[in-house]
Each structure stands twice: as structure tokens, then as C-alpha cells.
PDB file of C-alpha atoms in Angstrom:
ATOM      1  CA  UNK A1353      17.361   2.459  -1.100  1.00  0.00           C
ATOM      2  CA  UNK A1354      17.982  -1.082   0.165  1.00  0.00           C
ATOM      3  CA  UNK A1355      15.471  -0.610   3.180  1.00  0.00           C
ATOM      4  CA  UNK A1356      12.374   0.495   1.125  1.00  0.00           C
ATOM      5  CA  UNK A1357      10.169  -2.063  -0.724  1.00  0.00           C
ATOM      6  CA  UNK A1358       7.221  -1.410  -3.070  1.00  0.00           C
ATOM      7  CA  UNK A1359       3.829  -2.774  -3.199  1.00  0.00           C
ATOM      8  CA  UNK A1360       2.528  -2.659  -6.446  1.00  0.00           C
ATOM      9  CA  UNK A1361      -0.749  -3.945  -8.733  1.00  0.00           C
ATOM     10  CA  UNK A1362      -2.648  -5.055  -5.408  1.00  0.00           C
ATOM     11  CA  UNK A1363      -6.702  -5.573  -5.865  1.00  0.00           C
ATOM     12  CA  UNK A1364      -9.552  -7.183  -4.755  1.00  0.00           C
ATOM     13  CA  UNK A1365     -12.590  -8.083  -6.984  1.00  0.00           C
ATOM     14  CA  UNK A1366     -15.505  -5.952  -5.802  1.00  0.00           C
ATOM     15  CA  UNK A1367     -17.200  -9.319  -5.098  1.00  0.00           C
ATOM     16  CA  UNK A1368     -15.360 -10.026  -2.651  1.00  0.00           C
ATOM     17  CA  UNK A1369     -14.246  -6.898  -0.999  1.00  0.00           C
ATOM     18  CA  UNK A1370     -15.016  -6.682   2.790  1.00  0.00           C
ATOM     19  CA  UNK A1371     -14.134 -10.132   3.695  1.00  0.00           C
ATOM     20  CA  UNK A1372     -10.194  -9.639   4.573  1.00  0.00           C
ATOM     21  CA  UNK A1373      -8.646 -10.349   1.520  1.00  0.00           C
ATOM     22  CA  UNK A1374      -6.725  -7.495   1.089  1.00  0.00           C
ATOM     23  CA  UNK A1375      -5.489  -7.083   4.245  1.00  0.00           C
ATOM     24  CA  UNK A1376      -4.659 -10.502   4.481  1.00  0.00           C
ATOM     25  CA  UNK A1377      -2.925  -9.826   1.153  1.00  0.00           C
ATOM     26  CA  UNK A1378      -0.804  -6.773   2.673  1.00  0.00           C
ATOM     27  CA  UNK A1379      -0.323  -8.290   5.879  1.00  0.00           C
ATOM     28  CA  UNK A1380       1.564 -11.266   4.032  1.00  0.00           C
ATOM     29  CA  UNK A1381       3.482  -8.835   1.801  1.00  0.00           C
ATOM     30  CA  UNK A1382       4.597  -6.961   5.092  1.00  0.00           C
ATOM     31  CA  UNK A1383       5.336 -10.562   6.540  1.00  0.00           C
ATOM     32  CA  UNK A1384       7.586 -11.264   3.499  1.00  0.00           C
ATOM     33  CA  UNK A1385       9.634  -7.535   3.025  1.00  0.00           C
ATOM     34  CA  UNK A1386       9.742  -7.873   7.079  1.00  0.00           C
ATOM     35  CA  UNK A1387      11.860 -11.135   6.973  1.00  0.00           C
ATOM     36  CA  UNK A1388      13.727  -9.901   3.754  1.00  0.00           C
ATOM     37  CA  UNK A1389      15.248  -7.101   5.835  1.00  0.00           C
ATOM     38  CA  UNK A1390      13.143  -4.628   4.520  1.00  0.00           C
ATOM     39  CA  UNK A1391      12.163  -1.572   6.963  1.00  0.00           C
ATOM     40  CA  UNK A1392       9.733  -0.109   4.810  1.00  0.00           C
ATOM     41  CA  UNK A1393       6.575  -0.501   2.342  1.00  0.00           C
ATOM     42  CA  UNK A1394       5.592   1.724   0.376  1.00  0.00           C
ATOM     43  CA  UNK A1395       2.750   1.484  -2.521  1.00  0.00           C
ATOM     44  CA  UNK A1396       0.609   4.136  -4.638  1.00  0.00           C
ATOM     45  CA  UNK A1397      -2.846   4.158  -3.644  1.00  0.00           C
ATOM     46  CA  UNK A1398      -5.866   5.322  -5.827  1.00  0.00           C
ATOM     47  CA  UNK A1399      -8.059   7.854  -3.694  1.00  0.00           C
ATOM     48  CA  UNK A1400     -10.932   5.082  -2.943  1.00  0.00           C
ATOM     49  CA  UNK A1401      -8.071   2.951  -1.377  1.00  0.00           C
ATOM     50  CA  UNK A1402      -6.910   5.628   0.721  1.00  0.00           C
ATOM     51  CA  UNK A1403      -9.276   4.624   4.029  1.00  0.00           C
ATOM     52  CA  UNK A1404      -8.426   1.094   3.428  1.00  0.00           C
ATOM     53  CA  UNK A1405      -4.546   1.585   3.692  1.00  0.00           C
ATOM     54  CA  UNK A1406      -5.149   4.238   6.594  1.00  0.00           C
ATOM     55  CA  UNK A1407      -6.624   1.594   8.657  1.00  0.00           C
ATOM     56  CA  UNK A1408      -3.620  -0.498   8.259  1.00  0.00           C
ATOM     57  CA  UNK A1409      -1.461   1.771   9.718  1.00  0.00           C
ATOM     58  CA  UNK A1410      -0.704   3.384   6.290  1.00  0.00           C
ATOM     59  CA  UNK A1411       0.238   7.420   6.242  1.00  0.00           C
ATOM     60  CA  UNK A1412       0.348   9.628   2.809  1.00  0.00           C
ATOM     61  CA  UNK A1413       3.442  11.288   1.741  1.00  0.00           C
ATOM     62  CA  UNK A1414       3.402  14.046  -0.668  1.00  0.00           C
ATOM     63  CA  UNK A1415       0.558  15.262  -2.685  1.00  0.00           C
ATOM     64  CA  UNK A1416      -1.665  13.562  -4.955  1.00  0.00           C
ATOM     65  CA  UNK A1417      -0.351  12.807  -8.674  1.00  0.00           C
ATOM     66  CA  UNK A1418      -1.803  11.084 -11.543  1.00  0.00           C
ATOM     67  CA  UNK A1419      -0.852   7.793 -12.410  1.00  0.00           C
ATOM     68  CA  UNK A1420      -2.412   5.721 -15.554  1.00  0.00           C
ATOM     69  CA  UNK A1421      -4.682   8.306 -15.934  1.00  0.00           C
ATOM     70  CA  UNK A1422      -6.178   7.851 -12.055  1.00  0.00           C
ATOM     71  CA  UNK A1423      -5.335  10.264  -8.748  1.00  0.00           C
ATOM     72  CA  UNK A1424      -3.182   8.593  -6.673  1.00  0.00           C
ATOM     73  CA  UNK A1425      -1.131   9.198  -3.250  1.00  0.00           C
ATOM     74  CA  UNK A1426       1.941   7.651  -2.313  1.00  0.00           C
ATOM     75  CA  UNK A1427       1.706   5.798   0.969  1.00  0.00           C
ATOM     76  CA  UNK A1428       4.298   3.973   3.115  1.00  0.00           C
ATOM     77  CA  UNK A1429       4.611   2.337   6.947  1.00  0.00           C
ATOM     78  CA  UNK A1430       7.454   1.764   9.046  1.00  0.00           C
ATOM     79  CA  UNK A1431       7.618  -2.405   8.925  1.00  0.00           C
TER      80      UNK A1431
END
């Protein structure tokens, strides 16, 4: 589907987690698909990332599944 986009391999080292990187780094990706006509992003999030998406507006969809050998959702937002 032409109007979905997927985020994919996104992390932060742990030294520098809590500082905005990552959201900076999604909020540029959404920037990007946004302006590329794009309408929505969706990614696969490991459970400890789950919170982290949530707060950017991020819902689940489906159940959990396992992905190179870690539990994962699949996540998406309305751009």
C-alpha cells in the first residue's frame, strides 16, 4: 500500500538514551514519509520500546510475534 511506510532498524546506544535522540530520530522520519505523501508509519517494536513509541503517539496492532528471536508488536500512527 502506497500510503503506508515502514520504520525499520531504529536504536539508540544505551549511553545515550534519555536525551531525545530517538525521538528526534522518529520525528525526522515522520517529517520525511509526511512530505513523501505518506499517511502512515508503521515499525515493529521490541517490548522494552513499547512505552517509548506509546508516548509518541504510537498504538499496537495485533498481537505480539517473534521476530529475530525477540517479542515484538507491530505499531503504526496516522502521519
Amino acid at each position: 500500500d502506497d500510503t503506508y511506510i515502514k520504520m525499520r532498524q531504529v536504536a539508540v546506544d544505551e549511553a545515550i538514551q534519555k536525551m531525545g535522540v530517538g525521538t528526534k530520530l522518529v520525528e525526522a522520519s515522520e517529517i520525511y514519509a509526511k512530505s513523501e505523501g505518506f499517511k502512515v508509519m508503521e515499525l515493529h517494536a521490541r517490548d522494552v520500546a513499547i512505552p517509548f513509541y506509546q508516548k509518541l503517539k504510537y498504538k499496537k496492532v495485533g498481537k505480539q510475534f517473534e521476530e529475530v528471536g525477540i517479542k515484538h508488536y507491530r505499531m503504526e500512527k496516522r502521519l
